[in-house]
Short mmCIF file of the C-alpha atoms (twelve columns), coordinates in Angstrom:
data_MODEL
# 
_entry.id   MODEL 
# 
loop_
_atom_site.group_PDB 
_atom_site.id 
_atom_site.type_symbol 
_atom_site.label_atom_id 
_atom_site.label_alt_id 
_atom_site.label_comp_id 
_atom_site.label_asym_id 
_atom_site.label_seq_id 
_atom_site.Cartn_x 
_atom_site.Cartn_y 
_atom_site.Cartn_z 
_atom_site.pdbx_PDB_model_num 
ATOM 1   C CA . MET A 1   -34.830 -25.606 -86.063  1 
ATOM 2   C CA . PHE A 2   -36.172 -22.168 -86.876  1 
ATOM 3   C CA . PHE A 3   -39.302 -23.357 -88.689  1 
ATOM 4   C CA . LYS A 4   -42.135 -22.292 -86.401  1 
ATOM 5   C CA . ARG A 5   -44.820 -24.240 -88.207  1 
ATOM 6   C CA . PRO A 6   -45.221 -27.147 -88.382  1 
ATOM 7   C CA . LEU A 7   -41.883 -27.880 -86.649  1 
ATOM 8   C CA . GLN A 8   -42.870 -26.045 -83.495  1 
ATOM 9   C CA . GLN A 9   -44.653 -29.259 -82.553  1 
ATOM 10  C CA . ILE A 10  -42.212 -31.056 -80.255  1 
ATOM 11  C CA . PRO A 11  -43.388 -34.639 -81.118  1 
ATOM 12  C CA . LEU A 12  -42.660 -33.973 -84.807  1 
ATOM 13  C CA . GLN A 13  -39.183 -32.735 -83.924  1 
ATOM 14  C CA . TYR A 14  -38.448 -35.947 -82.031  1 
ATOM 15  C CA . LEU A 15  -39.852 -37.982 -84.916  1 
ATOM 16  C CA . LEU A 16  -37.466 -36.244 -87.346  1 
ATOM 17  C CA . LEU A 17  -34.622 -36.811 -84.892  1 
ATOM 18  C CA . PHE A 18  -35.453 -40.522 -84.765  1 
ATOM 19  C CA . VAL A 19  -35.717 -40.798 -88.577  1 
ATOM 20  C CA . LEU A 20  -32.367 -39.086 -89.185  1 
ATOM 21  C CA . ALA A 21  -30.640 -41.145 -86.493  1 
ATOM 22  C CA . GLY A 22  -32.050 -44.347 -88.029  1 
ATOM 23  C CA . LEU A 23  -30.976 -43.405 -91.549  1 
ATOM 24  C CA . SER A 24  -27.520 -42.408 -90.335  1 
ATOM 25  C CA . LEU A 25  -27.049 -45.649 -88.399  1 
ATOM 26  C CA . TRP A 26  -28.193 -47.705 -91.402  1 
ATOM 27  C CA . HIS A 27  -25.742 -45.830 -93.627  1 
ATOM 28  C CA . PHE A 28  -22.957 -46.217 -91.068  1 
ATOM 29  C CA . LEU A 29  -23.437 -49.986 -90.755  1 
ATOM 30  C CA . LYS A 30  -23.076 -50.371 -94.526  1 
ATOM 31  C CA . VAL A 31  -19.485 -49.089 -94.402  1 
ATOM 32  C CA . PRO A 32  -17.027 -52.002 -94.904  1 
ATOM 33  C CA . GLY A 33  -15.215 -53.078 -91.762  1 
ATOM 34  C CA . VAL A 34  -17.699 -51.523 -89.325  1 
ATOM 35  C CA . GLY A 35  -18.682 -53.774 -86.442  1 
ATOM 36  C CA . LEU A 36  -20.827 -53.714 -83.329  1 
ATOM 37  C CA . CYS A 37  -18.342 -51.661 -81.295  1 
ATOM 38  C CA . GLN A 38  -18.280 -48.886 -83.898  1 
ATOM 39  C CA . ALA A 39  -22.073 -48.922 -84.072  1 
ATOM 40  C CA . LEU A 40  -22.254 -48.501 -80.287  1 
ATOM 41  C CA . GLU A 41  -19.777 -45.620 -80.553  1 
ATOM 42  C CA . PHE A 42  -22.036 -44.004 -83.145  1 
ATOM 43  C CA . LEU A 43  -25.100 -44.342 -80.883  1 
ATOM 44  C CA . GLY A 44  -23.023 -42.953 -78.032  1 
ATOM 45  C CA . PHE A 45  -22.243 -39.918 -80.145  1 
ATOM 46  C CA . LEU A 46  -25.940 -39.366 -80.830  1 
ATOM 47  C CA . ALA A 47  -26.633 -39.654 -77.103  1 
ATOM 48  C CA . ALA A 48  -23.871 -37.141 -76.355  1 
ATOM 49  C CA . ALA A 49  -25.352 -34.688 -78.865  1 
ATOM 50  C CA . VAL A 50  -28.784 -34.935 -77.242  1 
ATOM 51  C CA . LEU A 51  -27.231 -34.613 -73.774  1 
ATOM 52  C CA . LEU A 52  -25.388 -31.480 -74.858  1 
ATOM 53  C CA . LEU A 53  -28.619 -29.834 -75.963  1 
ATOM 54  C CA . TRP A 54  -30.336 -30.942 -72.757  1 
ATOM 55  C CA . SER A 55  -27.559 -29.326 -70.711  1 
ATOM 56  C CA . VAL A 56  -27.954 -26.112 -72.739  1 
ATOM 57  C CA . TRP A 57  -31.574 -25.805 -71.577  1 
ATOM 58  C CA . ARG A 58  -31.177 -27.406 -68.137  1 
ATOM 59  C CA . PHE A 59  -28.512 -24.942 -67.010  1 
ATOM 60  C CA . GLY A 60  -30.096 -21.859 -68.513  1 
ATOM 61  C CA . LEU A 61  -27.722 -21.321 -71.431  1 
ATOM 62  C CA . ALA A 62  -30.832 -20.854 -73.558  1 
ATOM 63  C CA . GLU A 63  -34.480 -20.429 -72.678  1 
ATOM 64  C CA . MET A 64  -36.865 -23.363 -73.060  1 
ATOM 65  C CA . ARG A 65  -39.275 -22.626 -75.892  1 
ATOM 66  C CA . ARG A 66  -41.957 -24.528 -77.747  1 
ATOM 67  C CA . TYR A 67  -39.708 -24.901 -80.778  1 
ATOM 68  C CA . TYR A 68  -36.065 -25.769 -80.186  1 
ATOM 69  C CA . PRO A 69  -33.498 -23.941 -82.311  1 
ATOM 70  C CA . ALA A 70  -30.789 -26.061 -83.876  1 
ATOM 71  C CA . MET A 71  -31.693 -29.188 -81.908  1 
ATOM 72  C CA . LEU A 72  -30.473 -31.380 -84.764  1 
ATOM 73  C CA . ILE A 73  -27.506 -29.470 -86.104  1 
ATOM 74  C CA . LEU A 74  -25.006 -31.493 -84.086  1 
ATOM 75  C CA . LEU A 75  -26.322 -34.730 -85.582  1 
ATOM 76  C CA . LEU A 76  -26.047 -33.572 -89.179  1 
ATOM 77  C CA . PRO A 77  -22.239 -33.624 -89.471  1 
ATOM 78  C CA . GLN A 78  -22.102 -37.180 -88.144  1 
ATOM 79  C CA . ALA A 79  -24.502 -38.281 -90.878  1 
ATOM 80  C CA . CYS A 80  -21.905 -37.085 -93.392  1 
ATOM 81  C CA . LEU A 81  -18.915 -38.878 -91.866  1 
ATOM 82  C CA . SER A 82  -17.895 -42.430 -92.687  1 
ATOM 83  C CA . ALA A 83  -16.805 -43.366 -89.176  1 
ATOM 84  C CA . ALA A 84  -17.632 -42.402 -85.608  1 
ATOM 85  C CA . SER A 85  -14.976 -41.547 -83.062  1 
ATOM 86  C CA . TRP A 86  -15.260 -42.532 -79.423  1 
ATOM 87  C CA . GLN A 87  -13.010 -39.571 -78.553  1 
ATOM 88  C CA . ALA A 88  -15.528 -37.231 -80.199  1 
ATOM 89  C CA . PHE A 89  -18.552 -38.228 -78.141  1 
ATOM 90  C CA . ALA A 90  -16.452 -38.647 -74.975  1 
ATOM 91  C CA . ALA A 91  -15.243 -35.062 -75.463  1 
ATOM 92  C CA . LEU A 92  -18.851 -33.910 -75.897  1 
ATOM 93  C CA . LEU A 93  -19.856 -35.632 -72.667  1 
ATOM 94  C CA . LEU A 94  -17.034 -33.876 -70.802  1 
ATOM 95  C CA . LEU A 95  -17.945 -30.542 -72.414  1 
ATOM 96  C CA . CYS A 96  -21.535 -31.082 -71.249  1 
ATOM 97  C CA . ALA A 97  -20.176 -31.125 -67.711  1 
ATOM 98  C CA . LEU A 98  -17.683 -28.274 -68.226  1 
ATOM 99  C CA . TYR A 99  -19.958 -25.706 -69.911  1 
ATOM 100 C CA . PRO A 100 -22.333 -25.194 -66.937  1 
ATOM 101 C CA . ILE A 101 -19.351 -24.586 -64.623  1 
ATOM 102 C CA . LEU A 102 -17.827 -22.071 -67.047  1 
ATOM 103 C CA . PHE A 103 -21.066 -20.151 -67.424  1 
ATOM 104 C CA . SER A 104 -21.883 -20.241 -63.716  1 
ATOM 105 C CA . MET A 105 -18.823 -18.030 -63.129  1 
ATOM 106 C CA . TYR A 106 -20.882 -15.122 -64.434  1 
ATOM 107 C CA . THR A 107 -23.627 -15.701 -61.859  1 
ATOM 108 C CA . LYS A 108 -23.921 -15.794 -58.095  1 
ATOM 109 C CA . ALA A 109 -24.357 -19.572 -58.302  1 
ATOM 110 C CA . TYR A 110 -20.615 -20.125 -58.864  1 
ATOM 111 C CA . ARG A 111 -18.855 -21.995 -56.089  1 
ATOM 112 C CA . PRO A 112 -15.103 -21.550 -55.535  1 
ATOM 113 C CA . ASN A 113 -14.639 -25.326 -55.264  1 
ATOM 114 C CA . SER A 114 -15.770 -25.644 -58.897  1 
ATOM 115 C CA . GLY A 115 -12.228 -24.709 -59.939  1 
ATOM 116 C CA . LEU A 116 -11.099 -28.216 -59.018  1 
ATOM 117 C CA . SER A 117 -13.816 -29.697 -61.240  1 
ATOM 118 C CA . CYS A 118 -12.758 -27.418 -64.100  1 
ATOM 119 C CA . GLY A 119 -9.180  -28.624 -63.779  1 
ATOM 120 C CA . LEU A 120 -10.252 -32.269 -63.720  1 
ATOM 121 C CA . LEU A 121 -12.438 -31.865 -66.814  1 
ATOM 122 C CA . CYS A 122 -9.753  -29.918 -68.724  1 
ATOM 123 C CA . GLY A 123 -7.250  -32.624 -67.835  1 
ATOM 124 C CA . LEU A 124 -9.557  -35.367 -69.093  1 
ATOM 125 C CA . LEU A 125 -10.209 -33.413 -72.290  1 
ATOM 126 C CA . GLY A 126 -6.459  -33.093 -72.699  1 
ATOM 127 C CA . LEU A 127 -6.163  -36.884 -72.541  1 
ATOM 128 C CA . LEU A 128 -8.619  -37.177 -75.431  1 
ATOM 129 C CA . TYR A 129 -6.970  -34.420 -77.460  1 
ATOM 130 C CA . ALA A 130 -3.925  -32.673 -75.998  1 
ATOM 131 C CA . PRO A 131 -4.627  -29.090 -77.277  1 
ATOM 132 C CA . PHE A 132 -7.933  -29.125 -75.370  1 
ATOM 133 C CA . SER A 133 -5.955  -28.697 -72.148  1 
ATOM 134 C CA . VAL A 134 -5.530  -25.015 -73.116  1 
ATOM 135 C CA . LEU A 135 -9.183  -24.571 -72.092  1 
ATOM 136 C CA . ILE A 136 -7.899  -24.051 -68.567  1 
ATOM 137 C CA . LEU A 137 -6.843  -20.558 -69.687  1 
ATOM 138 C CA . PHE A 138 -10.541 -19.679 -70.092  1 
ATOM 139 C CA . VAL A 139 -11.043 -20.555 -66.441  1 
ATOM 140 C CA . TYR A 140 -8.338  -18.112 -65.367  1 
ATOM 141 C CA . VAL A 141 -9.582  -15.371 -67.685  1 
ATOM 142 C CA . MET A 142 -13.081 -15.615 -66.209  1 
ATOM 143 C CA . LEU A 143 -11.724 -15.643 -62.673  1 
ATOM 144 C CA . VAL A 144 -9.908  -12.398 -63.442  1 
ATOM 145 C CA . VAL A 145 -12.977 -10.844 -65.088  1 
ATOM 146 C CA . ARG A 146 -15.179 -11.738 -62.119  1 
ATOM 147 C CA . ARG A 147 -12.498 -10.588 -59.644  1 
ATOM 148 C CA . LEU A 148 -12.480 -13.985 -58.002  1 
ATOM 149 C CA . VAL A 149 -8.689  -14.171 -58.032  1 
ATOM 150 C CA . SER A 150 -7.152  -15.631 -54.893  1 
ATOM 151 C CA . LEU A 151 -4.456  -18.173 -54.117  1 
ATOM 152 C CA . ARG A 152 -7.135  -20.825 -53.679  1 
ATOM 153 C CA . SER A 153 -8.992  -20.063 -56.924  1 
ATOM 154 C CA . LEU A 154 -5.741  -20.021 -58.917  1 
ATOM 155 C CA . LEU A 155 -4.378  -23.284 -57.523  1 
ATOM 156 C CA . GLN A 156 -7.546  -25.362 -57.745  1 
ATOM 157 C CA . PRO A 157 -7.672  -25.717 -61.573  1 
ATOM 158 C CA . LEU A 158 -3.997  -26.671 -61.621  1 
ATOM 159 C CA . ALA A 159 -4.590  -29.152 -58.795  1 
ATOM 160 C CA . GLY A 160 -7.397  -30.724 -60.859  1 
ATOM 161 C CA . MET A 161 -5.130  -31.191 -63.873  1 
ATOM 162 C CA . LEU A 162 -2.344  -32.572 -61.664  1 
ATOM 163 C CA . LEU A 163 -4.794  -35.090 -60.185  1 
ATOM 164 C CA . VAL A 164 -5.490  -36.405 -63.683  1 
ATOM 165 C CA . ALA A 165 -1.752  -36.689 -64.373  1 
ATOM 166 C CA . VAL A 166 -1.092  -38.443 -61.043  1 
ATOM 167 C CA . TYR A 167 -3.968  -40.849 -61.598  1 
ATOM 168 C CA . LEU A 168 -2.682  -41.683 -65.086  1 
ATOM 169 C CA . TRP A 169 0.865   -42.224 -63.777  1 
ATOM 170 C CA . SER A 170 -0.467  -44.444 -60.961  1 
ATOM 171 C CA . PHE A 171 -2.491  -46.457 -63.476  1 
ATOM 172 C CA . CYS A 172 0.641   -46.995 -65.582  1 
ATOM 173 C CA . PHE A 173 2.682   -47.946 -62.499  1 
ATOM 174 C CA . VAL A 174 0.156   -50.479 -61.164  1 
ATOM 175 C CA . PHE A 175 -0.410  -52.200 -64.526  1 
ATOM 176 C CA . ASP A 176 3.229   -51.885 -65.640  1 
ATOM 177 C CA . ILE A 177 2.394   -49.737 -68.674  1 
ATOM 178 C CA . PRO A 178 5.068   -47.332 -69.987  1 
ATOM 179 C CA . PHE A 179 4.011   -43.771 -69.124  1 
ATOM 180 C CA . LEU A 180 5.543   -42.579 -72.411  1 
ATOM 181 C CA . GLN A 181 2.828   -44.568 -74.173  1 
ATOM 182 C CA . PHE A 182 0.463   -41.717 -73.251  1 
ATOM 183 C CA . VAL A 183 2.977   -38.863 -73.425  1 
ATOM 184 C CA . GLU A 184 4.207   -39.507 -76.962  1 
ATOM 185 C CA . PRO A 185 0.725   -39.404 -78.619  1 
ATOM 186 C CA . ALA A 186 -0.003  -36.132 -76.793  1 
ATOM 187 C CA . LYS A 187 3.246   -34.617 -78.086  1 
ATOM 188 C CA . ALA A 188 2.412   -35.873 -81.570  1 
ATOM 189 C CA . GLN A 189 -0.992  -34.146 -81.401  1 
ATOM 190 C CA . TRP A 190 0.673   -30.839 -80.573  1 
ATOM 191 C CA . HIS A 191 3.235   -31.262 -83.360  1 
ATOM 192 C CA . ALA A 192 0.495   -32.183 -85.859  1 
ATOM 193 C CA . LEU A 193 -1.133  -28.759 -85.523  1 
ATOM 194 C CA . SER A 194 -0.632  -26.916 -88.785  1 
ATOM 195 C CA . MET A 195 -2.730  -24.820 -91.135  1 
ATOM 196 C CA . GLN A 196 -3.811  -27.141 -93.908  1 
ATOM 197 C CA . PRO A 197 -6.829  -27.499 -96.224  1 
ATOM 198 C CA . LEU A 198 -9.551  -29.886 -95.144  1 
ATOM 199 C CA . ASP A 199 -9.072  -33.224 -96.847  1 
ATOM 200 C CA . LYS A 200 -12.632 -34.525 -96.800  1 
ATOM 201 C CA . PRO A 201 -15.091 -35.929 -99.352  1 
ATOM 202 C CA . LEU A 202 -17.403 -33.472 -101.074 1 
ATOM 203 C CA . LEU A 203 -20.541 -33.892 -98.932  1 
ATOM 204 C CA . PRO A 204 -18.824 -33.572 -95.519  1 
ATOM 205 C CA . LEU A 205 -16.808 -30.631 -96.830  1 
ATOM 206 C CA . LEU A 206 -19.983 -28.948 -98.090  1 
ATOM 207 C CA . SER A 207 -21.697 -29.563 -94.747  1 
ATOM 208 C CA . THR A 208 -18.735 -28.021 -92.915  1 
ATOM 209 C CA . ALA A 209 -18.712 -25.001 -95.246  1 
ATOM 210 C CA . ILE A 210 -22.434 -24.336 -94.746  1 
ATOM 211 C CA . SER A 211 -22.074 -24.620 -90.973  1 
ATOM 212 C CA . PHE A 212 -19.120 -22.212 -91.041  1 
ATOM 213 C CA . LEU A 213 -21.163 -19.697 -93.080  1 
ATOM 214 C CA . LEU A 214 -24.014 -20.056 -90.590  1 
ATOM 215 C CA . TYR A 215 -21.573 -19.436 -87.727  1 
ATOM 216 C CA . VAL A 216 -20.116 -16.301 -89.332  1 
ATOM 217 C CA . VAL A 217 -23.552 -14.752 -89.864  1 
ATOM 218 C CA . VAL A 218 -24.882 -15.623 -86.385  1 
ATOM 219 C CA . ALA A 219 -21.672 -14.573 -84.593  1 
ATOM 220 C CA . TYR A 220 -21.649 -11.252 -86.464  1 
ATOM 221 C CA . ARG A 221 -25.250 -10.624 -85.502  1 
ATOM 222 C CA . MET A 222 -24.546 -11.555 -81.872  1 
ATOM 223 C CA . LEU A 223 -21.640 -9.088  -81.649  1 
ATOM 224 C CA . ARG A 224 -23.515 -6.348  -83.506  1 
ATOM 225 C CA . THR A 225 -26.378 -6.439  -80.987  1 
ATOM 226 C CA . LEU A 226 -24.130 -7.047  -77.974  1 
ATOM 227 C CA . TYR A 227 -24.731 -3.705  -76.266  1 
ATOM 228 C CA . ASN A 228 -28.509 -4.023  -76.602  1 
ATOM 229 C CA . LYS A 229 -28.451 -6.889  -74.103  1 
ATOM 230 C CA . ASN A 230 -28.224 -6.889  -70.338  1 
ATOM 231 C CA . ILE A 231 -24.836 -7.301  -68.652  1 
ATOM 232 C CA . LEU A 232 -25.148 -11.028 -67.828  1 
ATOM 233 C CA . LEU A 233 -26.298 -11.918 -71.339  1 
ATOM 234 C CA . ARG A 234 -23.503 -9.785  -72.738  1 
ATOM 235 C CA . ARG A 235 -20.872 -11.660 -70.736  1 
ATOM 236 C CA . LYS A 236 -22.353 -14.982 -71.801  1 
ATOM 237 C CA . CYS A 237 -22.199 -13.971 -75.469  1 
ATOM 238 C CA . VAL A 238 -18.576 -12.847 -75.146  1 
ATOM 239 C CA . LEU A 239 -17.641 -16.189 -73.612  1 
ATOM 240 C CA . LEU A 240 -19.481 -18.045 -76.378  1 
ATOM 241 C CA . PHE A 241 -17.674 -16.004 -79.003  1 
ATOM 242 C CA . PHE A 242 -14.180 -16.681 -77.651  1 
ATOM 243 C CA . LEU A 243 -14.959 -20.357 -77.054  1 
ATOM 244 C CA . SER A 244 -16.138 -20.678 -80.643  1 
ATOM 245 C CA . LEU A 245 -12.987 -18.968 -81.924  1 
ATOM 246 C CA . PHE A 246 -10.828 -21.331 -79.870  1 
ATOM 247 C CA . PHE A 247 -12.512 -24.455 -81.229  1 
ATOM 248 C CA . LEU A 248 -12.605 -23.022 -84.759  1 
ATOM 249 C CA . LEU A 249 -8.861  -22.389 -84.641  1 
ATOM 250 C CA . LEU A 250 -8.244  -25.937 -83.411  1 
ATOM 251 C CA . THR A 251 -10.472 -27.267 -86.212  1 
ATOM 252 C CA . LEU A 252 -8.456  -25.401 -88.833  1 
ATOM 253 C CA . LEU A 253 -5.134  -26.533 -87.349  1 
ATOM 254 C CA . ALA A 254 -6.062  -30.146 -86.609  1 
ATOM 255 C CA . PRO A 255 -5.336  -32.930 -89.123  1 
ATOM 256 C CA . ALA A 256 -8.206  -33.934 -91.392  1 
ATOM 257 C CA . ASP A 257 -8.530  -37.315 -89.634  1 
ATOM 258 C CA . GLN A 258 -9.033  -35.690 -86.202  1 
ATOM 259 C CA . PRO A 259 -12.792 -34.941 -85.792  1 
ATOM 260 C CA . VAL A 260 -12.798 -33.968 -82.095  1 
ATOM 261 C CA . PRO A 261 -12.196 -30.184 -82.512  1 
ATOM 262 C CA . LEU A 262 -14.838 -30.021 -85.262  1 
ATOM 263 C CA . PHE A 263 -17.479 -31.603 -83.016  1 
ATOM 264 C CA . ALA A 264 -16.491 -29.281 -80.165  1 
ATOM 265 C CA . PHE A 265 -16.915 -26.317 -82.508  1 
ATOM 266 C CA . TRP A 266 -20.366 -27.570 -83.491  1 
ATOM 267 C CA . SER A 267 -21.317 -27.800 -79.825  1 
ATOM 268 C CA . VAL A 268 -20.578 -24.090 -79.332  1 
ATOM 269 C CA . LEU A 269 -22.383 -23.271 -82.586  1 
ATOM 270 C CA . VAL A 270 -25.474 -24.959 -81.134  1 
ATOM 271 C CA . MET A 271 -25.284 -22.715 -78.048  1 
ATOM 272 C CA . VAL A 272 -24.751 -19.566 -80.126  1 
ATOM 273 C CA . LEU A 273 -27.820 -20.417 -82.211  1 
ATOM 274 C CA . CYS A 274 -29.868 -21.151 -79.090  1 
ATOM 275 C CA . GLU A 275 -28.783 -17.834 -77.597  1 
ATOM 276 C CA . GLU A 276 -29.548 -15.755 -80.683  1 
ATOM 277 C CA . GLU A 277 -32.785 -17.474 -81.720  1 
ATOM 278 C CA . GLY A 278 -34.967 -15.211 -79.617  1 
ATOM 279 C CA . PHE A 279 -33.563 -12.051 -81.251  1 
ATOM 280 C CA . MET A 280 -33.958 -13.150 -84.874  1 
ATOM 281 C CA . LYS A 281 -36.693 -11.531 -86.946  1 
ATOM 282 C CA . ASN A 282 -35.919 -12.665 -90.490  1 
ATOM 283 C CA . ARG A 283 -35.276 -16.412 -90.445  1 
ATOM 284 C CA . PHE A 284 -35.127 -17.032 -94.205  1 
ATOM 285 C CA . PHE A 285 -31.330 -17.401 -94.297  1 
ATOM 286 C CA . TYR A 286 -31.264 -19.735 -91.290  1 
ATOM 287 C CA . ASN A 287 -34.082 -21.861 -92.663  1 
ATOM 288 C CA . LEU A 288 -32.243 -22.108 -95.986  1 
ATOM 289 C CA . MET A 289 -28.992 -23.200 -94.300  1 
ATOM 290 C CA . PHE A 290 -30.783 -25.841 -92.236  1 
ATOM 291 C CA . ALA A 291 -32.607 -27.105 -95.300  1 
ATOM 292 C CA . PHE A 292 -29.248 -27.550 -97.081  1 
ATOM 293 C CA . LEU A 293 -27.787 -29.373 -94.052  1 
ATOM 294 C CA . TRP A 294 -30.795 -31.675 -93.810  1 
ATOM 295 C CA . GLY A 295 -30.603 -32.382 -97.539  1 
ATOM 296 C CA . ILE A 296 -26.865 -33.206 -97.385  1 
ATOM 297 C CA . ALA A 297 -27.380 -35.473 -94.368  1 
ATOM 298 C CA . ILE A 298 -30.222 -37.442 -95.991  1 
ATOM 299 C CA . VAL A 299 -28.466 -37.705 -99.375  1 
ATOM 300 C CA . SER A 300 -25.305 -38.995 -97.702  1 
ATOM 301 C CA . CYS A 301 -27.333 -41.744 -95.994  1 
ATOM 302 C CA . PHE A 302 -28.309 -43.146 -99.378  1 
# 
């Protein structure tokens, strides 16, 4: 959050996090047909959201400060949805592992063997939602930008994705499961991509619209001040911008009942906000947007 006082007190932030999570879980359990498994999926999503923010600070994607920008924004959309998705929080967990590798390519800490890990993670993301496999193109773009192109660096991401495919085929062979059972849904996900209006209830749609407005303003400010930053920060911001555009495009093209791209987009929005927080002087607009999101989340719980 961008409220310095009194929300700069970390215990109060965690208290608000606990209250919202409790209200959301109570609201979620009231939905007809929801059982224990769905409740555990919901808690898993909350855990994935917290883990994402932890990875943002742990791997230096944003500086650790006394007040944490946007630490709750990823939880707010879930409070407005009627059902949790295990694919959504599984994708967030995989993105938590993929983001540090992507950003390490801009530093001296990058290891060439990380290309295999990138391929594995992109392959696993592709199993959850087939269009996510295109993320491997970001790996190649960054390799070219950093002039790390070699036969080894180009083959490793592909080898990682092939390992996922071979493992899946072996699993189907051992347990006598038709391989097409996994191929056909992936093809259907590609064919389902089409520009269509969001078919959501009013409160989730309003929450999405406010978050999109927040993204437009913050991304514009990030690009406008790009050349005032040092070279490493500039490269990080460019990567964040193109990642956000990729997930935003998938969100607009995905069917209304597919929440995974939307949650991935929110994860990048969190990182953009964390990155830009230190450069913001007038926080009135951001405070207003967060107040609206908090209000929508709490109203939807009741």
